[in-house]
C-alpha atoms as an extended CHARMM CRD file, in Angstrom:
* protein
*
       228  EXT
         1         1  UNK       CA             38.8610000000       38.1060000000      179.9540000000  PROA      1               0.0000000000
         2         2  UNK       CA             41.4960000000       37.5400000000      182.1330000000  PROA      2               0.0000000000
         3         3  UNK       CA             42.2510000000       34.2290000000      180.7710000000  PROA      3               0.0000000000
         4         4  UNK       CA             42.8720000000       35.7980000000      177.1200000000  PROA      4               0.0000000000
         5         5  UNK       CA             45.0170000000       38.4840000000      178.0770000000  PROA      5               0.0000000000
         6         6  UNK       CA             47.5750000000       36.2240000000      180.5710000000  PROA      6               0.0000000000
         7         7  UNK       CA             47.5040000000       33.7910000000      177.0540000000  PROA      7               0.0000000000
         8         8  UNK       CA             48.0920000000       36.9510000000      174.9060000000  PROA      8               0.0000000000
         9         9  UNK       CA             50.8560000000       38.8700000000      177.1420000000  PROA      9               0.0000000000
        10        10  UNK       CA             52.5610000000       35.6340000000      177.3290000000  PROA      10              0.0000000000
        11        11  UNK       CA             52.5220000000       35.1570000000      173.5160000000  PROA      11              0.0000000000
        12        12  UNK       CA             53.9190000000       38.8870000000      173.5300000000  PROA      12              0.0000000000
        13        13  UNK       CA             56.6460000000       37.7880000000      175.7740000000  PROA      13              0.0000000000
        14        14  UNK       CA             57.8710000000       34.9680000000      174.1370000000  PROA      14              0.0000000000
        15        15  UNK       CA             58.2080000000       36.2710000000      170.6600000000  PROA      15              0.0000000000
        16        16  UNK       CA             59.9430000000       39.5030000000      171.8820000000  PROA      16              0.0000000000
        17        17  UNK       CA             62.2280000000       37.4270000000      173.8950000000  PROA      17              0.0000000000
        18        18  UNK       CA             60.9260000000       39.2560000000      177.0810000000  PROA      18              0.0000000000
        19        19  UNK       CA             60.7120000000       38.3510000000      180.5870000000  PROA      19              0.0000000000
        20        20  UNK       CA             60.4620000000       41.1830000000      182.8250000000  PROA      20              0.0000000000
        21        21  UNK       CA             57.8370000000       44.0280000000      182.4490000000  PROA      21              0.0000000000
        22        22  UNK       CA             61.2770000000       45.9820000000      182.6000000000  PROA      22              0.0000000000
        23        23  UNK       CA             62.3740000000       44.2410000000      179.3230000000  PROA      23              0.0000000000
        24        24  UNK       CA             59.1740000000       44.6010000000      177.5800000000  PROA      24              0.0000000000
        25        25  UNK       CA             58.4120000000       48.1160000000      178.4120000000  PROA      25              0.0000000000
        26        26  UNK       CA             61.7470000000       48.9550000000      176.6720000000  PROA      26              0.0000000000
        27        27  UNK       CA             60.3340000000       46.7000000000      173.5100000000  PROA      27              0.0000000000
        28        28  UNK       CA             57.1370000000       48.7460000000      173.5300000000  PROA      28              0.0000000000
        29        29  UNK       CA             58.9670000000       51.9740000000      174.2480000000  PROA      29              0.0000000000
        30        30  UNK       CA             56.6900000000       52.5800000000      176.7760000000  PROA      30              0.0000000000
        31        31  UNK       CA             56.4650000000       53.2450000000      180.3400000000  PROA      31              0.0000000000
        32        32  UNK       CA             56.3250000000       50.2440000000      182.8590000000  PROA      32              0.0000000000
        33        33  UNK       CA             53.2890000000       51.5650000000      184.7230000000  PROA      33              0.0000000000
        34        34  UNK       CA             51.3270000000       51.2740000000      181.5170000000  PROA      34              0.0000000000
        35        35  UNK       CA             51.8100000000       47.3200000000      181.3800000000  PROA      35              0.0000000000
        36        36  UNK       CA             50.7490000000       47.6070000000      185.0070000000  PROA      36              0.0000000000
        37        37  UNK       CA             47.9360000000       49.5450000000      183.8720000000  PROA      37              0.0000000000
        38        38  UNK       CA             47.2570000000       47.3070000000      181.2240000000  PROA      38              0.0000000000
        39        39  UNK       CA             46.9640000000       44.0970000000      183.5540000000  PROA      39              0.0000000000
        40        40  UNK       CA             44.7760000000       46.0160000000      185.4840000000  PROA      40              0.0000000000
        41        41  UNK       CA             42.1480000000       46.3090000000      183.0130000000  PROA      41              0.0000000000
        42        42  UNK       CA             42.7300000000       43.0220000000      181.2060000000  PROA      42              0.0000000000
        43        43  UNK       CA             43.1350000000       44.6920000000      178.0710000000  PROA      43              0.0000000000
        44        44  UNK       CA             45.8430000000       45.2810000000      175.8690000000  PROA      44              0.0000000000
        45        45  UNK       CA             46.1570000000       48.7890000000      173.6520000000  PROA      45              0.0000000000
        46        46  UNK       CA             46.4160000000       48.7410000000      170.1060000000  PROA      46              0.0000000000
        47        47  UNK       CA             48.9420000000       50.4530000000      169.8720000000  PROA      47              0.0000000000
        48        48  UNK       CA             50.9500000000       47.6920000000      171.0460000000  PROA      48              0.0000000000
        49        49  UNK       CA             50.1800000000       45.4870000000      168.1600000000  PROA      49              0.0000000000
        50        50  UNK       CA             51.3920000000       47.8880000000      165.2090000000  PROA      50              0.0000000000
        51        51  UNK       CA             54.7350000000       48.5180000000      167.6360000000  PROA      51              0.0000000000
        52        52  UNK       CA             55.2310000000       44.7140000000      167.5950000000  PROA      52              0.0000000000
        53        53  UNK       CA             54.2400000000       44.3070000000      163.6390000000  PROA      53              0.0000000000
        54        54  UNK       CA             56.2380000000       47.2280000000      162.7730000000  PROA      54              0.0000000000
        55        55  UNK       CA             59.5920000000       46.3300000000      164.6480000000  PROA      55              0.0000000000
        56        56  UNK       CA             59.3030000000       42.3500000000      164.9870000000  PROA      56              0.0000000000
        57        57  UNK       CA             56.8260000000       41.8570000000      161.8870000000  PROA      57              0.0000000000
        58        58  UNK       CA             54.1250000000       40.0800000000      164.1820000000  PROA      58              0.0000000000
        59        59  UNK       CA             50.6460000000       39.2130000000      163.6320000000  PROA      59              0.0000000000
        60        60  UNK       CA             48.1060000000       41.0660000000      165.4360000000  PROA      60              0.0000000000
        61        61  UNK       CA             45.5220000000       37.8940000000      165.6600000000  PROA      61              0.0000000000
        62        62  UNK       CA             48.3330000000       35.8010000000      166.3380000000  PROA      62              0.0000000000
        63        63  UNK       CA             49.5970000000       37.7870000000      169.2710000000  PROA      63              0.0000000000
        64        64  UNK       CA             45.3640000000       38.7150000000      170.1180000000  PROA      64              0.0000000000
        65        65  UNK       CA             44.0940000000       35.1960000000      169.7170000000  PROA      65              0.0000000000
        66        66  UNK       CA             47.0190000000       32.8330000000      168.3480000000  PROA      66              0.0000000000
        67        67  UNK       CA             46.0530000000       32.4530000000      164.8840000000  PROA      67              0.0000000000
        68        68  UNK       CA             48.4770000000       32.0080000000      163.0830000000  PROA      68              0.0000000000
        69        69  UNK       CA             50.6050000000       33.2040000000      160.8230000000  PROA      69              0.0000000000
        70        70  UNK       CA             52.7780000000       34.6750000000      163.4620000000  PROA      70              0.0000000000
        71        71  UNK       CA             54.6030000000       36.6840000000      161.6140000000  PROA      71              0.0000000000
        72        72  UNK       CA             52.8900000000       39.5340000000      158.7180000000  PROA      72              0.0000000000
        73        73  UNK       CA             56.4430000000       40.2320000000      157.3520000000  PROA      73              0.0000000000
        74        74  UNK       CA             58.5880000000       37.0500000000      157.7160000000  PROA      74              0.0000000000
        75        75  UNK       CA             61.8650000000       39.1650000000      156.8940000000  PROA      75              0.0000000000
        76        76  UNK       CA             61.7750000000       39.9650000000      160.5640000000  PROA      76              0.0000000000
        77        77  UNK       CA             60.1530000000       36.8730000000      162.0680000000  PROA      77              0.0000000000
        78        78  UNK       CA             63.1270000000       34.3500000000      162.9820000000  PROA      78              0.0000000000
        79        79  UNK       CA             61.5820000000       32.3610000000      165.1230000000  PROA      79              0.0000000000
        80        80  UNK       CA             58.8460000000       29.5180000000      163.9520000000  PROA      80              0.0000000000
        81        81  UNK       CA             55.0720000000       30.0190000000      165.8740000000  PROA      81              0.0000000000
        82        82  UNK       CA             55.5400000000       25.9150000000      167.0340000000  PROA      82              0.0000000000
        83        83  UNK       CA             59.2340000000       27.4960000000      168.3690000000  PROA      83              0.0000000000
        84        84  UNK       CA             57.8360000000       30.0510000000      170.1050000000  PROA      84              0.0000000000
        85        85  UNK       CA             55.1870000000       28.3370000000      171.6920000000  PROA      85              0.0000000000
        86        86  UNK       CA             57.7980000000       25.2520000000      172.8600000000  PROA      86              0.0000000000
        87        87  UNK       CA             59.8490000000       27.9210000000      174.4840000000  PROA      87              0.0000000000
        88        88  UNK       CA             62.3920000000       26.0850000000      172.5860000000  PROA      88              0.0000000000
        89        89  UNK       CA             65.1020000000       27.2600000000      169.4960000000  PROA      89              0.0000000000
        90        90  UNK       CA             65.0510000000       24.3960000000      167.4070000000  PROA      90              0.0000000000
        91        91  UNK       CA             68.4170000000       25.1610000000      165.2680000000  PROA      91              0.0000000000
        92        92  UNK       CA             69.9710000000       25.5420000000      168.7280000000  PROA      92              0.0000000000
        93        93  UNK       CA             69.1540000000       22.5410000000      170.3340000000  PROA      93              0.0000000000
        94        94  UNK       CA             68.1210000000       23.0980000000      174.0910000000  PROA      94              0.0000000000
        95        95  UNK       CA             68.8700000000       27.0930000000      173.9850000000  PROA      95              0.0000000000
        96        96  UNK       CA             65.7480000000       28.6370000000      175.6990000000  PROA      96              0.0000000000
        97        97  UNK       CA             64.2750000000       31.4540000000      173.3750000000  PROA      97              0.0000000000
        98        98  UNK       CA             63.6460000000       33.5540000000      176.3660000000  PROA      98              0.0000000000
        99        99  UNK       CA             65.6110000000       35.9290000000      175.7560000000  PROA      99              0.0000000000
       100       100  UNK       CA             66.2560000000       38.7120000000      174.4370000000  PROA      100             0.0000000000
       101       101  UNK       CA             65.6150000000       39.6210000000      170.1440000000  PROA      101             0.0000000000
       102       102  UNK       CA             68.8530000000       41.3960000000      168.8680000000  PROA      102             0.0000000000
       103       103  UNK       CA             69.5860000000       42.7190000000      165.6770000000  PROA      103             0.0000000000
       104       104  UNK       CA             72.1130000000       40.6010000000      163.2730000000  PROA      104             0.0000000000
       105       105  UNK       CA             74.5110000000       42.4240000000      160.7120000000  PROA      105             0.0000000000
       106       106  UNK       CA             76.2070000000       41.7590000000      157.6740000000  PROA      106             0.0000000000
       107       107  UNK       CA             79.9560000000       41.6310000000      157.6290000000  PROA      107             0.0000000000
       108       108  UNK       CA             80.2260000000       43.8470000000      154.8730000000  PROA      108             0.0000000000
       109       109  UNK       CA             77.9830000000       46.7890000000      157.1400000000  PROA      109             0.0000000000
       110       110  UNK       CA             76.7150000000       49.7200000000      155.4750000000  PROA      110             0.0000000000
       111       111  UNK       CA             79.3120000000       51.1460000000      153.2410000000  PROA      111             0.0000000000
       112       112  UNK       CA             82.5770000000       48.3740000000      152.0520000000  PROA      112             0.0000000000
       113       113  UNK       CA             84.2790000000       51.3860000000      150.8680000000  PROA      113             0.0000000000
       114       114  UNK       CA             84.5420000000       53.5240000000      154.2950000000  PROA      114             0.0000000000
       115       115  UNK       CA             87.3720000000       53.5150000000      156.2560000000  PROA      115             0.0000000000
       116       116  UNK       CA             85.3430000000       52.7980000000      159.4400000000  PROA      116             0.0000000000
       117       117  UNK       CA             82.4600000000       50.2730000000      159.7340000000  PROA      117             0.0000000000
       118       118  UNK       CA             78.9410000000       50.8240000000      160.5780000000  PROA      118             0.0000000000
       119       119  UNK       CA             76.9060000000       48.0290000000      161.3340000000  PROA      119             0.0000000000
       120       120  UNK       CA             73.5290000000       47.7070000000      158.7410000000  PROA      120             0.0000000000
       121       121  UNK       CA             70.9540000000       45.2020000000      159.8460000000  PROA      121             0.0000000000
       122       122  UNK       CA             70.0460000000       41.9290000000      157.7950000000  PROA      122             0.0000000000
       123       123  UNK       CA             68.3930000000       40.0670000000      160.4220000000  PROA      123             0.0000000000
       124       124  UNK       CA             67.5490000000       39.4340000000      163.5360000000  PROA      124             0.0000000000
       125       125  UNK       CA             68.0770000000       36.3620000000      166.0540000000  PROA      125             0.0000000000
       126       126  UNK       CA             67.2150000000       35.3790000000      169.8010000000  PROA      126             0.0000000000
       127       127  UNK       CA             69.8400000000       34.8820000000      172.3310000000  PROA      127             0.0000000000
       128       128  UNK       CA             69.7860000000       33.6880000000      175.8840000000  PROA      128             0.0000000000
       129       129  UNK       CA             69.4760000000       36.4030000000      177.9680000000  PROA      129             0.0000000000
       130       130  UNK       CA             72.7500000000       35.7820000000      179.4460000000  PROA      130             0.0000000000
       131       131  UNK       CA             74.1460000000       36.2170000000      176.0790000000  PROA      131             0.0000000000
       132       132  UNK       CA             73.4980000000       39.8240000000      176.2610000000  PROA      132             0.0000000000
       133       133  UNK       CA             75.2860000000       42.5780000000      176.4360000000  PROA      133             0.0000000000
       134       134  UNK       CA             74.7000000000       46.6370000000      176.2060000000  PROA      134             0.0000000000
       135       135  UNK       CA             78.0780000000       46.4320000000      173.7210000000  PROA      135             0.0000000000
       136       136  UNK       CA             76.9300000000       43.6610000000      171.8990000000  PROA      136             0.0000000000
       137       137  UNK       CA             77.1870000000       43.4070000000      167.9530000000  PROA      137             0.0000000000
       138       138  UNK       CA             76.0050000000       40.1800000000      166.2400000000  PROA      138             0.0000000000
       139       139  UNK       CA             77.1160000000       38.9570000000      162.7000000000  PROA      139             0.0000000000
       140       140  UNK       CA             76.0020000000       36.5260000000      160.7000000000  PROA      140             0.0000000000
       141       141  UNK       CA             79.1150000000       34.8650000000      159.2160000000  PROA      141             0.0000000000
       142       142  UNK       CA             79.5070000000       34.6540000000      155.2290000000  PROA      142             0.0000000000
       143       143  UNK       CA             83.0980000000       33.4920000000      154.7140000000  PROA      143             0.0000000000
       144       144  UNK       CA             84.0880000000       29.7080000000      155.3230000000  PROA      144             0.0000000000
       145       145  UNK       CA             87.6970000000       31.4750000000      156.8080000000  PROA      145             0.0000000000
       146       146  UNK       CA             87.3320000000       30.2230000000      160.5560000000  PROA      146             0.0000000000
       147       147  UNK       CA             86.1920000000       26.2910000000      159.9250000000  PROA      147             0.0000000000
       148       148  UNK       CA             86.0360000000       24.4160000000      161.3860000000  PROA      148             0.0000000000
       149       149  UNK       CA             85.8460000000       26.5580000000      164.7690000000  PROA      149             0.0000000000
       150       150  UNK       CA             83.3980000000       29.1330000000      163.2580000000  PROA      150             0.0000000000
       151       151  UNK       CA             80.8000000000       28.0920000000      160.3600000000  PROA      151             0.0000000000
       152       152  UNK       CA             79.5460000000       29.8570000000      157.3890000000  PROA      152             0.0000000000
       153       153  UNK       CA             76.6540000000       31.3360000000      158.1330000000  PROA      153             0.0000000000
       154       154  UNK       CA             77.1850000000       30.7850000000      162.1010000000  PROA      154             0.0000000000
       155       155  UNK       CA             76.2330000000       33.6240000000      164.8080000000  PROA      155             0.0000000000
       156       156  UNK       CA             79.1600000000       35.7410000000      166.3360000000  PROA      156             0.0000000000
       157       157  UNK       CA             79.0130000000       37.9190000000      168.8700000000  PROA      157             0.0000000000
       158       158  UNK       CA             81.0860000000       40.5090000000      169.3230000000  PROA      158             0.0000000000
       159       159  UNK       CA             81.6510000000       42.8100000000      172.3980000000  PROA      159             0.0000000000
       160       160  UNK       CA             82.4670000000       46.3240000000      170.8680000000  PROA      160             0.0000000000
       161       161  UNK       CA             84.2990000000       47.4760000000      173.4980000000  PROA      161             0.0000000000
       162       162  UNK       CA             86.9310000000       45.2400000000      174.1700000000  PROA      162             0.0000000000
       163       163  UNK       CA             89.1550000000       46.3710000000      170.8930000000  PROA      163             0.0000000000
       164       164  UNK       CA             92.5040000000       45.8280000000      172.2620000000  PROA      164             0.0000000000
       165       165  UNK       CA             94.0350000000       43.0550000000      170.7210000000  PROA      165             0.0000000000
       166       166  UNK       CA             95.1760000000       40.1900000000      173.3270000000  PROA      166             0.0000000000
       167       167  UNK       CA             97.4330000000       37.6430000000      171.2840000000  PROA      167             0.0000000000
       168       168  UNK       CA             95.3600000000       34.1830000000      170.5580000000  PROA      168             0.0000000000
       169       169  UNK       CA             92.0110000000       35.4530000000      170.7760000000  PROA      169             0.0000000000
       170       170  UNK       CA             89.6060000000       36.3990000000      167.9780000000  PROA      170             0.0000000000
       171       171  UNK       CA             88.2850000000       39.2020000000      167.1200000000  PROA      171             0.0000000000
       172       172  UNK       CA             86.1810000000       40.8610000000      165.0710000000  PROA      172             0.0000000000
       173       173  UNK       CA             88.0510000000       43.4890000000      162.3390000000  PROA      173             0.0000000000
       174       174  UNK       CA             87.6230000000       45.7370000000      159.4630000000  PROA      174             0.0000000000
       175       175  UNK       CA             89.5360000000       45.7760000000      156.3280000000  PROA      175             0.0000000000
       176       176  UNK       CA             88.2050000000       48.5900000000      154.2260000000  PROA      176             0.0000000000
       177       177  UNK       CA             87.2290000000       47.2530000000      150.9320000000  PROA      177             0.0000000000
       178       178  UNK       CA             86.8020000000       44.2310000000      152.0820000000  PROA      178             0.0000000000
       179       179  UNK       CA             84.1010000000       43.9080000000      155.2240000000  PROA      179             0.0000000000
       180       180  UNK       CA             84.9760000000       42.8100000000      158.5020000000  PROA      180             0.0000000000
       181       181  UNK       CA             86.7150000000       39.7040000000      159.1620000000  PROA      181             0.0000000000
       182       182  UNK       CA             86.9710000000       37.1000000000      161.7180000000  PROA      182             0.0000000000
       183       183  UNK       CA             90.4610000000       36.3500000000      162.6970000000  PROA      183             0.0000000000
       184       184  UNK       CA             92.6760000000       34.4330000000      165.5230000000  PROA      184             0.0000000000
       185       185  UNK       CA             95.1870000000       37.1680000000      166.6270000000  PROA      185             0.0000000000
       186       186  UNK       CA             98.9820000000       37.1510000000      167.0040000000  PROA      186             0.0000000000
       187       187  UNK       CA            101.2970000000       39.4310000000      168.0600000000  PROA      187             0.0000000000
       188       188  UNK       CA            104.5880000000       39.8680000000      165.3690000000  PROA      188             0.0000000000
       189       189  UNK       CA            107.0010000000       41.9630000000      167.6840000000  PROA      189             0.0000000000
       190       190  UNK       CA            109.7770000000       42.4720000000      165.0960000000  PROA      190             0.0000000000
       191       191  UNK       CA            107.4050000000       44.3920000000      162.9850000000  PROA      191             0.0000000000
       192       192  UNK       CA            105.4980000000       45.9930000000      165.3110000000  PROA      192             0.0000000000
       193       193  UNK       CA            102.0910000000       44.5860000000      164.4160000000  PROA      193             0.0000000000
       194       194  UNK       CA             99.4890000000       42.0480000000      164.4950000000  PROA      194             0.0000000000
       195       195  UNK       CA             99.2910000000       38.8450000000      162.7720000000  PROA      195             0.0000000000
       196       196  UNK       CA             95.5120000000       38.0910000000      161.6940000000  PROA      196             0.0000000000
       197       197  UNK       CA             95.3860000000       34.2720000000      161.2850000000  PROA      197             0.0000000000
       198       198  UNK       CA             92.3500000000       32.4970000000      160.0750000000  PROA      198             0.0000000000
       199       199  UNK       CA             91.4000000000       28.5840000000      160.8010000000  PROA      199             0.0000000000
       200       200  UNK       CA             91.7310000000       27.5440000000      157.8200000000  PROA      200             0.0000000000
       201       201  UNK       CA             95.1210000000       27.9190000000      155.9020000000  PROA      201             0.0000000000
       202       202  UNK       CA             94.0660000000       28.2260000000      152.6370000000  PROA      202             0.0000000000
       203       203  UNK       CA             92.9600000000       31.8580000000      153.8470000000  PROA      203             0.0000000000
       204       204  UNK       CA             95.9280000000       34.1120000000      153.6500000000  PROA      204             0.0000000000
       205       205  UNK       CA             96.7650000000       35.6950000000      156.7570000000  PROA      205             0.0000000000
       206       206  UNK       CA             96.9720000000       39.6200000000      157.1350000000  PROA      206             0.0000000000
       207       207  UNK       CA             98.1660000000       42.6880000000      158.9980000000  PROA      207             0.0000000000
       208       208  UNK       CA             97.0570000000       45.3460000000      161.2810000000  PROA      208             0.0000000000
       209       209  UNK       CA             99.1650000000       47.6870000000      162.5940000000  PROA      209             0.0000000000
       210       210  UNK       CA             99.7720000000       48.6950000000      166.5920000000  PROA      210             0.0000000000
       211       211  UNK       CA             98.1570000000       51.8540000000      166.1270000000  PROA      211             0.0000000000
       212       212  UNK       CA             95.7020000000       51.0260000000      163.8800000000  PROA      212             0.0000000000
       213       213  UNK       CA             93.6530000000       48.8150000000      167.0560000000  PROA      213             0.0000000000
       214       214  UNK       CA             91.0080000000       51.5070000000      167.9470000000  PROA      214             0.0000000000
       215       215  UNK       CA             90.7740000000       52.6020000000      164.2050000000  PROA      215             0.0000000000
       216       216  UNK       CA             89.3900000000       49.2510000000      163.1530000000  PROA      216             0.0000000000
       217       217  UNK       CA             89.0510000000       46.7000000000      165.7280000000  PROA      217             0.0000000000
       218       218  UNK       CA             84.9000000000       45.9860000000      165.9760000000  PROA      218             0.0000000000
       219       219  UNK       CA             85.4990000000       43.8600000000      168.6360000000  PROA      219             0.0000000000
       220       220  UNK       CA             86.1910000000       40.5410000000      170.6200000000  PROA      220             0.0000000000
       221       221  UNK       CA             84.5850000000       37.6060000000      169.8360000000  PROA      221             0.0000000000
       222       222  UNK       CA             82.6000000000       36.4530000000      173.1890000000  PROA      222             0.0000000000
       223       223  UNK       CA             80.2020000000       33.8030000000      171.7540000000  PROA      223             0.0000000000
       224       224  UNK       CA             79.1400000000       32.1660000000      168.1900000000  PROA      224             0.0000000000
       225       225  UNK       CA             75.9200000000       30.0920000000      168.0160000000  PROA      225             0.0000000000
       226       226  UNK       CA             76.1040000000       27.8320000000      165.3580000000  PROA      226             0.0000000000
       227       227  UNK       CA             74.2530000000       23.9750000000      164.3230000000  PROA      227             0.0000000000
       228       228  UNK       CA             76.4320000000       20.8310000000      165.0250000000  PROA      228             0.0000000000
């Protein structure tokens, strides 16, 4: 019995990008004393499965006994069983996927139209843990605007708190209308505002005012996963 349960907490683990009983207690929602109870008694609740099929899509068996298919709702499940089980992202080459499962957005969020952007989940993907963040925001990149440095359909992550523009970095910004876009900033002293410069110069470049930083900067750009 104990056997099965090590084998089935570690399947847990590794498809919630977990490591710590810290990390998955806060997957489970759940106090930390009841993994430690659970351990105890070599036997894992219920309730845990429907928490994991309901937020990660996973496969009771599969997490119970490993048959597959690991995931019951593959819109949620991003990571292949054969993945999982190498401990190993295969679009990422040797990135570890123990990590940490965060959720990916569209660029276009929740409402084009508003004049501030919300972020509205399409996805989800795992990241190293040290790619984490508590201010973290992750889009999935739909415009070909920042090739060859950034890909369509690459990973960006974006630290939401760092909004104050710093002059050749890129950020993460909102055009109303439009979605957010992902842009290489200047600085245009003579008119008092910021020049938003994509890679590629095809892509027209475009404006943001001084003021107009905290109103819709999403953020810095601090990593991008993408394939070679």
């Amino acid at each position: 019995m104990s056997k099965w349960f090590d084998e089935s907490l570690e399947r847990i683990k590794k498809a919630t990008g977990t490591r710590t009983q810290v990390q998955l207690a806060e997957i489970l929602n759940i106090r930390q004393s009841s993994i430690s109870d659970a351990k105890r008694r070599s036997s894992i609740p219920a309730e845990w499965y429907i928490k994991l099929y309901r937020t990660h899509g996973l496969n009771p068996e599969w997490l119970s006994d490993g048959i597959e298919p690991v995931y019951l709702k593959p819109g949620k499940g991003k990571i292949a069983a054969d993945t999982i089980l190498s401990e190993t992202t295969a679009q990422y080459g040797q990135v570890q996927s123990r990590g940490r499962i965060v959720p990916v957005s569209s660029m276009a969020g929740e409402d084009v139209s508003s004049q501030t952007w919300m972020p509205q989940q399409v996805s989800e993907l795992n990241i190293p843990e040290t790619f984490y963040r508590s201010s973290l925001v992750v889009l999935r990149v739909e415009g070909s605007s920042m090739e060859p440095a950034i890909r369509r359909d690459a990973f960006a992550g974006i630290d939401d708190t760092q909004k104050r523009l710093m002059a050749g970095d890129i950020y993460a910004i909102y055009v109303p209308h439009q979605g957010v876009v992902i842009r290489r900033v200047f600085f245009d002293p003579e008119n008092s505002r910021f020049i938003l410069r994509p890679e590629d110069s095809q892509h027209p470049e475009q404006y943001i005012a001084v003021e107009d930083q905290d109103k819709f900067v999403v953020g810095r750009v601090v990593w991008v996963m993408q394939e070679l």
